[in-house]
mmCIF file of C-alpha atoms and ligand atoms in Angstrom:
data_model
loop_
_atom_site.group_PDB
_atom_site.id
_atom_site.type_symbol
_atom_site.label_atom_id
_atom_site.label_comp_id
_atom_site.label_asym_id
_atom_site.label_seq_id
_atom_site.Cartn_x
_atom_site.Cartn_y
_atom_site.Cartn_z
ATOM 1 C CA UNK A 1 -0.206 -0.135 0.464
ATOM 2 C CA UNK A 2 1.214 3.184 -0.995
ATOM 3 C CA UNK A 3 2.044 6.064 2.288
ATOM 4 C CA UNK A 4 -0.555 8.186 1.894
ATOM 5 C CA UNK A 5 -4.250 7.230 0.548
ATOM 6 C CA UNK A 6 -7.345 9.369 0.483
ATOM 7 C CA UNK A 7 -10.155 6.771 -0.793
ATOM 8 C CA UNK A 8 -13.305 7.896 -1.837
ATOM 9 C CA UNK A 9 -12.869 11.030 0.306
ATOM 10 C CA UNK A 10 -15.988 13.892 0.397
ATOM 11 C CA UNK A 11 -16.015 16.301 3.835
ATOM 12 C CA UNK A 12 -18.598 19.000 3.806
ATOM 13 C CA UNK A 13 -18.784 22.069 6.187
ATOM 14 C CA UNK A 14 -22.398 23.072 7.138
ATOM 15 C CA UNK A 15 -23.496 23.659 3.531
ATOM 16 C CA UNK A 16 -19.656 23.616 2.390
ATOM 17 C CA UNK A 17 -18.850 20.750 -0.170
ATOM 18 C CA UNK A 18 -14.462 21.657 0.716
ATOM 19 C CA UNK A 19 -13.721 18.206 -0.650
ATOM 20 C CA UNK A 20 -15.876 15.556 -3.058
ATOM 21 C CA UNK A 21 -14.930 12.310 -3.472
ATOM 22 C CA UNK A 22 -11.565 12.715 -3.283
ATOM 23 C CA UNK A 23 -9.286 9.449 -4.406
ATOM 24 C CA UNK A 24 -4.832 9.524 -5.034
ATOM 25 C CA UNK A 25 -2.607 7.771 -3.145
ATOM 26 C CA UNK A 26 1.056 8.762 -3.016
ATOM 27 C CA UNK A 27 3.937 6.689 -2.631
ATOM 28 C CA UNK A 28 7.079 6.984 -0.551
ATOM 29 C CA UNK A 29 9.526 9.763 -1.636
ATOM 30 C CA UNK A 30 6.771 11.535 -4.262
ATOM 31 C CA UNK A 31 7.046 15.198 -4.417
ATOM 32 C CA UNK A 32 3.361 16.390 -5.362
ATOM 33 C CA UNK A 33 1.507 20.135 -5.394
ATOM 34 C CA UNK A 34 -1.898 20.407 -4.222
ATOM 35 C CA UNK A 35 -3.010 23.087 -6.450
ATOM 36 C CA UNK A 36 -6.277 25.090 -7.617
ATOM 37 C CA UNK A 37 -7.786 28.910 -6.826
ATOM 38 C CA UNK A 38 -8.286 30.035 -3.283
ATOM 39 C CA UNK A 39 -10.833 27.640 -1.843
ATOM 40 C CA UNK A 40 -10.640 24.753 -3.960
ATOM 41 C CA UNK A 41 -9.842 22.497 -0.931
ATOM 42 C CA UNK A 42 -6.293 22.453 -0.870
ATOM 43 C CA UNK A 43 -5.833 23.170 3.037
ATOM 44 C CA UNK A 44 -8.897 20.701 4.002
ATOM 45 C CA UNK A 45 -7.498 18.305 1.947
ATOM 46 C CA UNK A 46 -4.021 18.590 4.414
ATOM 47 C CA UNK A 47 -6.036 19.013 7.491
ATOM 48 C CA UNK A 48 -7.667 15.699 6.609
ATOM 49 C CA UNK A 49 -4.256 14.526 6.203
ATOM 50 C CA UNK A 50 -2.609 15.710 9.508
ATOM 51 C CA UNK A 51 -5.665 14.505 11.775
ATOM 52 C CA UNK A 52 -6.905 17.734 11.979
ATOM 53 C CA UNK A 53 -10.087 17.228 10.350
ATOM 54 C CA UNK A 54 -12.000 14.119 9.914
ATOM 55 C CA UNK A 55 -13.990 13.062 7.122
ATOM 56 C CA UNK A 56 -17.418 13.522 6.268
ATOM 57 C CA UNK A 57 -17.547 9.765 4.138
ATOM 58 C CA UNK A 58 -14.487 7.764 2.698
ATOM 59 C CA UNK A 59 -11.212 7.050 4.180
ATOM 60 C CA UNK A 60 -7.471 8.710 5.297
ATOM 61 C CA UNK A 61 -4.808 6.470 5.208
ATOM 62 C CA UNK A 62 -1.334 7.241 6.585
ATOM 63 C CA UNK A 63 2.127 4.965 7.181
ATOM 64 C CA UNK A 64 -1.052 2.057 5.641
ATOM 65 C CA UNK A 65 -2.781 2.796 8.625
ATOM 66 C CA UNK A 66 -6.601 3.903 8.841
ATOM 67 C CA UNK A 67 -6.424 7.931 10.429
ATOM 68 C CA UNK A 68 -9.986 6.950 11.117
ATOM 69 C CA UNK A 69 -9.577 3.764 13.900
ATOM 70 C CA UNK A 70 -6.243 5.372 15.577
ATOM 71 C CA UNK A 71 -6.777 5.993 18.850
ATOM 72 C CA UNK A 72 -6.028 8.721 20.676
ATOM 73 C CA UNK A 73 -2.748 8.173 22.346
ATOM 74 C CA UNK A 74 -1.913 6.688 18.283
ATOM 75 C CA UNK A 75 -2.085 10.114 17.075
ATOM 76 C CA UNK A 76 1.116 11.776 18.139
ATOM 77 C CA UNK A 77 3.436 9.379 17.356
ATOM 78 C CA UNK A 78 1.265 9.509 13.265
ATOM 79 C CA UNK A 79 1.522 12.841 13.773
ATOM 80 C CA UNK A 80 5.286 12.600 14.618
ATOM 81 C CA UNK A 81 5.805 11.243 11.038
ATOM 82 C CA UNK A 82 4.618 14.536 9.083
ATOM 83 C CA UNK A 83 6.698 17.773 9.206
ATOM 84 C CA UNK A 84 4.547 20.383 9.167
ATOM 85 C CA UNK A 85 4.844 23.983 7.362
ATOM 86 C CA UNK A 86 1.618 26.094 7.836
ATOM 87 C CA UNK A 87 1.098 29.814 8.006
ATOM 88 C CA UNK A 88 -1.232 29.067 11.299
ATOM 89 C CA UNK A 89 2.239 27.717 13.112
ATOM 90 C CA UNK A 90 3.330 30.805 13.293
ATOM 91 C CA UNK A 91 6.507 31.465 14.872
ATOM 92 C CA UNK A 92 6.797 33.393 18.743
ATOM 93 C CA UNK A 93 8.527 36.643 17.519
ATOM 94 C CA UNK A 94 9.867 37.223 21.633
ATOM 95 C CA UNK A 95 11.524 33.700 21.271
ATOM 96 C CA UNK A 96 14.922 33.858 19.097
ATOM 97 C CA UNK A 97 15.077 30.495 16.169
ATOM 98 C CA UNK A 98 16.852 28.405 18.370
ATOM 99 C CA UNK A 99 14.152 28.412 20.755
ATOM 100 C CA UNK A 100 11.485 28.727 18.181
ATOM 101 C CA UNK A 101 12.691 25.463 16.207
ATOM 102 C CA UNK A 102 12.806 23.396 19.598
ATOM 103 C CA UNK A 103 8.940 24.015 20.356
ATOM 104 C CA UNK A 104 8.547 21.399 17.157
ATOM 105 C CA UNK A 105 10.651 19.154 19.169
ATOM 106 C CA UNK A 106 8.807 19.542 22.484
ATOM 107 C CA UNK A 107 5.869 19.062 20.651
ATOM 108 C CA UNK A 108 6.882 15.664 19.763
ATOM 109 C CA UNK A 109 8.376 15.171 23.537
ATOM 110 C CA UNK A 110 11.619 15.281 21.534
ATOM 111 C CA UNK A 111 13.324 17.697 24.059
ATOM 112 C CA UNK A 112 16.682 16.699 26.290
ATOM 113 C CA UNK A 113 19.202 15.104 24.392
ATOM 114 C CA UNK A 114 20.169 15.767 21.243
ATOM 115 C CA UNK A 115 18.695 18.252 20.978
ATOM 116 C CA UNK A 116 20.759 20.981 20.576
ATOM 117 C CA UNK A 117 22.913 18.685 17.604
ATOM 118 C CA UNK A 118 19.278 18.186 15.871
ATOM 119 C CA UNK A 119 18.717 22.019 16.323
ATOM 120 C CA UNK A 120 21.810 23.012 14.254
ATOM 121 C CA UNK A 121 21.418 20.514 11.703
ATOM 122 C CA UNK A 122 17.892 22.205 10.818
ATOM 123 C CA UNK A 123 19.050 25.353 10.689
ATOM 124 C CA UNK A 124 21.816 23.903 8.693
ATOM 125 C CA UNK A 125 19.812 22.154 6.223
ATOM 126 C CA UNK A 126 17.692 25.256 5.263
ATOM 127 C CA UNK A 127 20.787 27.608 5.452
ATOM 128 C CA UNK A 128 20.260 30.205 8.682
ATOM 129 C CA UNK A 129 22.657 28.037 11.695
ATOM 130 C CA UNK A 130 24.342 31.545 11.729
ATOM 131 C CA UNK A 131 20.944 33.014 12.166
ATOM 132 C CA UNK A 132 20.632 30.782 15.122
ATOM 133 C CA UNK A 133 20.048 33.590 18.095
ATOM 134 C CA UNK A 134 18.501 35.677 16.368
ATOM 135 C CA UNK A 135 14.445 37.218 16.697
ATOM 136 C CA UNK A 136 12.520 36.568 14.164
ATOM 137 C CA UNK A 137 12.077 40.423 13.603
ATOM 138 C CA UNK A 138 15.627 40.506 12.568
ATOM 139 C CA UNK A 139 15.132 37.871 9.859
ATOM 140 C CA UNK A 140 14.188 38.800 6.248
ATOM 141 C CA UNK A 141 10.892 36.921 5.051
ATOM 142 C CA UNK A 142 12.675 34.308 2.981
ATOM 143 C CA UNK A 143 14.890 33.547 6.447
ATOM 144 C CA UNK A 144 11.384 33.841 8.258
ATOM 145 C CA UNK A 145 10.161 30.549 5.782
ATOM 146 C CA UNK A 146 13.136 28.621 6.110
ATOM 147 C CA UNK A 147 12.912 28.595 9.633
ATOM 148 C CA UNK A 148 9.542 27.487 9.732
ATOM 149 C CA UNK A 149 10.995 24.974 7.225
ATOM 150 C CA UNK A 150 13.424 24.145 9.654
ATOM 151 C CA UNK A 151 10.658 23.606 12.460
ATOM 152 C CA UNK A 152 9.116 21.126 10.092
ATOM 153 C CA UNK A 153 12.084 19.340 9.564
ATOM 154 C CA UNK A 154 13.899 19.010 12.747
ATOM 155 C CA UNK A 155 11.444 16.181 14.076
ATOM 156 C CA UNK A 156 13.106 14.529 10.489
ATOM 157 C CA UNK A 157 9.898 13.688 9.233
ATOM 158 C CA UNK A 158 8.638 10.707 6.347
ATOM 159 C CA UNK A 159 6.262 13.087 5.096
ATOM 160 C CA UNK A 160 6.437 16.974 4.716
ATOM 161 C CA UNK A 161 3.665 19.015 4.129
ATOM 162 C CA UNK A 162 3.441 22.331 3.480
ATOM 163 C CA UNK A 163 0.726 25.005 3.035
ATOM 164 C CA UNK A 164 1.157 27.761 1.129
ATOM 165 C CA UNK A 165 4.909 28.173 1.911
ATOM 166 C CA UNK A 166 5.658 30.430 -0.415
ATOM 167 C CA UNK A 167 3.161 32.777 0.145
ATOM 168 C CA UNK A 168 4.121 35.704 1.232
ATOM 169 C CA UNK A 169 8.147 35.941 -0.162
ATOM 170 C CA UNK A 170 9.578 37.103 -2.970
ATOM 171 C CA UNK A 171 10.479 35.634 -6.337
ATOM 172 C CA UNK A 172 14.059 35.158 -5.391
ATOM 173 C CA UNK A 173 13.081 33.584 -2.044
ATOM 174 C CA UNK A 174 10.247 32.174 -3.801
ATOM 175 C CA UNK A 175 12.646 29.490 -5.725
ATOM 176 C CA UNK A 176 15.904 29.629 -3.131
ATOM 177 C CA UNK A 177 12.501 27.618 -1.053
ATOM 178 C CA UNK A 178 11.656 25.480 -3.725
ATOM 179 C CA UNK A 179 15.644 24.314 -4.146
ATOM 180 C CA UNK A 180 15.639 23.546 -0.694
ATOM 181 C CA UNK A 181 12.359 21.059 -1.352
ATOM 182 C CA UNK A 182 14.076 19.511 -3.869
ATOM 183 C CA UNK A 183 17.284 19.087 -1.848
ATOM 184 C CA UNK A 184 15.058 17.725 1.093
ATOM 185 C CA UNK A 185 12.915 15.260 -1.556
ATOM 186 C CA UNK A 186 16.686 13.944 -2.993
ATOM 187 C CA UNK A 187 17.065 13.174 0.937
ATOM 188 C CA UNK A 188 14.289 10.475 0.443
ATOM 189 C CA UNK A 189 11.752 12.988 1.861
ATOM 190 C CA UNK A 190 7.853 13.173 0.231
ATOM 191 C CA UNK A 191 6.505 15.728 0.044
ATOM 192 C CA UNK A 192 2.955 17.191 -0.525
ATOM 193 C CA UNK A 193 3.037 20.786 -0.960
ATOM 194 C CA UNK A 194 -0.254 22.627 -1.695
ATOM 195 C CA UNK A 195 0.129 26.431 -3.713
ATOM 196 C CA UNK A 196 -0.763 28.099 -6.141
ATOM 197 C CA UNK A 197 2.476 29.792 -7.751
ATOM 198 C CA UNK A 198 1.462 28.397 -10.809
ATOM 199 C CA UNK A 199 5.062 29.564 -12.589
ATOM 200 C CA UNK A 200 6.981 27.433 -10.025
ATOM 201 C CA UNK A 201 5.142 24.492 -9.574
ATOM 202 C CA UNK A 202 5.412 24.746 -14.379
ATOM 203 C CA UNK A 203 9.942 25.530 -13.908
ATOM 204 C CA UNK A 204 9.777 22.184 -11.158
ATOM 205 C CA UNK A 205 8.029 19.464 -13.438
ATOM 206 C CA UNK A 206 6.544 17.025 -10.482
ATOM 207 C CA UNK A 207 3.527 15.204 -10.153
ATOM 208 C CA UNK A 208 0.480 17.424 -9.589
ATOM 209 C CA UNK A 209 -3.027 17.279 -8.693
ATOM 210 C CA UNK A 210 -5.536 19.862 -9.403
ATOM 211 C CA UNK A 211 -8.604 20.552 -7.386
ATOM 212 C CA UNK A 212 -11.577 22.610 -8.781
ATOM 213 C CA UNK A 213 -14.120 23.400 -6.072
ATOM 214 C CA UNK A 214 -13.115 20.236 -3.906
ATOM 215 C CA UNK A 215 -13.447 18.038 -6.794
ATOM 216 C CA UNK A 216 -10.001 16.719 -8.166
ATOM 217 C CA UNK A 217 -10.140 17.109 -12.252
ATOM 218 C CA UNK A 218 -6.517 15.996 -12.768
ATOM 219 C CA UNK A 219 -3.270 14.272 -11.249
ATOM 220 C CA UNK A 220 -1.233 14.611 -13.591
ATOM 221 C CA UNK A 221 3.248 13.525 -13.398
ATOM 222 C CA UNK A 222 5.997 15.803 -14.788
ATOM 223 C CA UNK A 223 3.557 17.714 -15.422
ATOM 224 C CA UNK A 224 2.927 21.945 -15.273
ATOM 225 C CA UNK A 225 0.414 24.295 -13.454
ATOM 226 C CA UNK A 226 -3.100 23.390 -14.851
ATOM 227 C CA UNK A 227 -4.451 26.513 -15.955
ATOM 228 C CA UNK A 228 -7.948 24.147 -15.552
ATOM 229 C CA UNK A 229 -7.768 25.621 -12.254
ATOM 230 C CA UNK A 230 -8.345 29.219 -13.063
ATOM 231 C CA UNK A 231 -10.829 28.756 -15.352
ATOM 232 C CA UNK A 232 -14.319 29.576 -14.213
ATOM 233 C CA UNK A 233 -15.613 27.672 -17.337
ATOM 234 C CA UNK A 234 -14.439 24.769 -15.125
ATOM 235 C CA UNK A 235 -15.391 25.454 -12.461
ATOM 236 C CA UNK A 236 -19.030 25.867 -13.587
ATOM 237 C CA UNK A 237 -18.760 22.286 -14.498
ATOM 238 C CA UNK A 238 -17.952 21.395 -11.658
ATOM 239 C CA UNK A 239 -20.545 22.777 -9.742
ATOM 240 C CA UNK A 240 -23.309 22.043 -12.766
ATOM 241 C CA UNK A 241 -22.298 18.538 -12.250
ATOM 242 C CA UNK A 242 -22.634 17.981 -8.588
ATOM 243 C CA UNK A 243 -26.070 19.703 -9.315
ATOM 244 C CA UNK A 244 -27.037 17.117 -11.083
ATOM 245 C CA UNK A 245 -25.850 14.253 -9.677
ATOM 246 C CA UNK A 246 -27.921 16.169 -6.992
ATOM 247 C CA UNK A 247 -31.315 16.088 -8.653
ATOM 248 C CA UNK A 248 -31.073 12.493 -9.831
ATOM 249 C CA UNK A 249 -30.796 11.072 -6.387
ATOM 250 C CA UNK A 250 -33.659 13.570 -5.094
ATOM 251 C CA UNK A 251 -35.512 12.125 -8.219
ATOM 252 C CA UNK A 252 -34.745 8.972 -6.914
ATOM 253 C CA UNK A 253 -36.134 9.332 -3.377
HETATM 254 N N1 ATP B 301 -13.312 24.369 9.458
HETATM 255 C C1 ATP B 301 -14.078 25.076 7.603
HETATM 256 N N2 ATP B 301 -15.256 26.289 8.684
HETATM 257 C C2 ATP B 301 -16.325 26.353 7.391
HETATM 258 N N3 ATP B 301 -15.979 25.673 6.171
HETATM 259 C C3 ATP B 301 -15.202 25.671 5.939
HETATM 260 C C4 ATP B 301 -13.661 25.257 6.983
HETATM 261 N N4 ATP B 301 -12.626 25.269 6.183
HETATM 262 C C5 ATP B 301 -12.417 25.612 5.323
HETATM 263 N N5 ATP B 301 -13.990 25.970 5.033
HETATM 264 C C6 ATP B 301 -14.874 25.894 3.484
HETATM 265 O O1 ATP B 301 -13.903 24.668 2.254
HETATM 266 C C7 ATP B 301 -14.003 25.213 1.430
HETATM 267 C C8 ATP B 301 -12.432 24.493 0.926
HETATM 268 O O2 ATP B 301 -11.867 25.399 1.694
HETATM 269 P P1 ATP B 301 -9.622 25.306 1.725
HETATM 270 O O3 ATP B 301 -9.855 25.965 2.960
HETATM 271 O O4 ATP B 301 -9.823 23.997 1.927
HETATM 272 O O5 ATP B 301 -9.606 25.979 0.275
HETATM 273 P P2 ATP B 301 -8.006 26.055 -0.377
HETATM 274 O O6 ATP B 301 -7.935 25.387 -1.714
HETATM 275 O O7 ATP B 301 -7.067 25.797 1.034
HETATM 276 O O8 ATP B 301 -7.838 27.870 -0.399
HETATM 277 P P3 ATP B 301 -7.130 29.327 0.075
HETATM 278 O O9 ATP B 301 -5.970 29.285 -0.854
HETATM 279 O O10 ATP B 301 -8.143 29.966 0.135
HETATM 280 O O11 ATP B 301 -6.393 29.204 0.976
HETATM 281 C C9 ATP B 301 -13.999 27.143 0.816
HETATM 282 O O12 ATP B 301 -15.160 26.722 0.910
HETATM 283 C C10 ATP B 301 -14.695 27.243 2.768
HETATM 284 O O13 ATP B 301 -15.163 28.308 3.387
#
């Protein structure tokens, strides 16, 4: 079985369909972009993967286990295998870079012995070891993003998950971030990156999963950014199809 599996996953918030009948598999060591315009369902997909949300229907599997049946005490062990880079896990401005990265180790109870080595290795990986004792506001935007990446990588995860990692970066810093992702990929990690940075996705030629209004409309290898995701007609088509299906179901009832 693949490392990550979404099997007919649907997520509905109140009346809002965030994801509809999504199925895909990600093998160990793959580099995958998840694209789609704002509201397409990218963050929801990542939240289901880290078990921050539960699917309304279908199953998500991580490392060959159905997340739906993980016991409460098994969840930290599962999450320990994921490195999460998300703007929602903000940085603490009154702590140094070193301390901010240390928080990720404390969160998975890996504080203590060997901690300094792990932190300096993660900061070295992203190229900001010399900033270890600086405060976030003394860093450039690109360096702050690298600090968030170091925090995701310090736990030595099997899978790196990033939600819009280049959102606030200038083009040079965004490109540097992609090169770092490539390096992490070269080290054998699995990467799942949600983004709407179309130029970067196009240059990287990785696997691209495209969401439109919560539907998976394309899943391509060595792909460029799929223009479909930005296409209003494609969105109308998905919504129309959904409406037709709904009407059919109502008629059956
Ligand atoms: N906690 C929630 N409660 C209610 N609705 C939600 C919630 N989370 C997401 N949604 C809705 O689900 C849909 C998908 O949202 P999601 O955040 O996954 O999209 P996205 O592709 O990540 O967008 P963005 O690029 O803007 O982050 C949207 O219509 C959103 O309003």
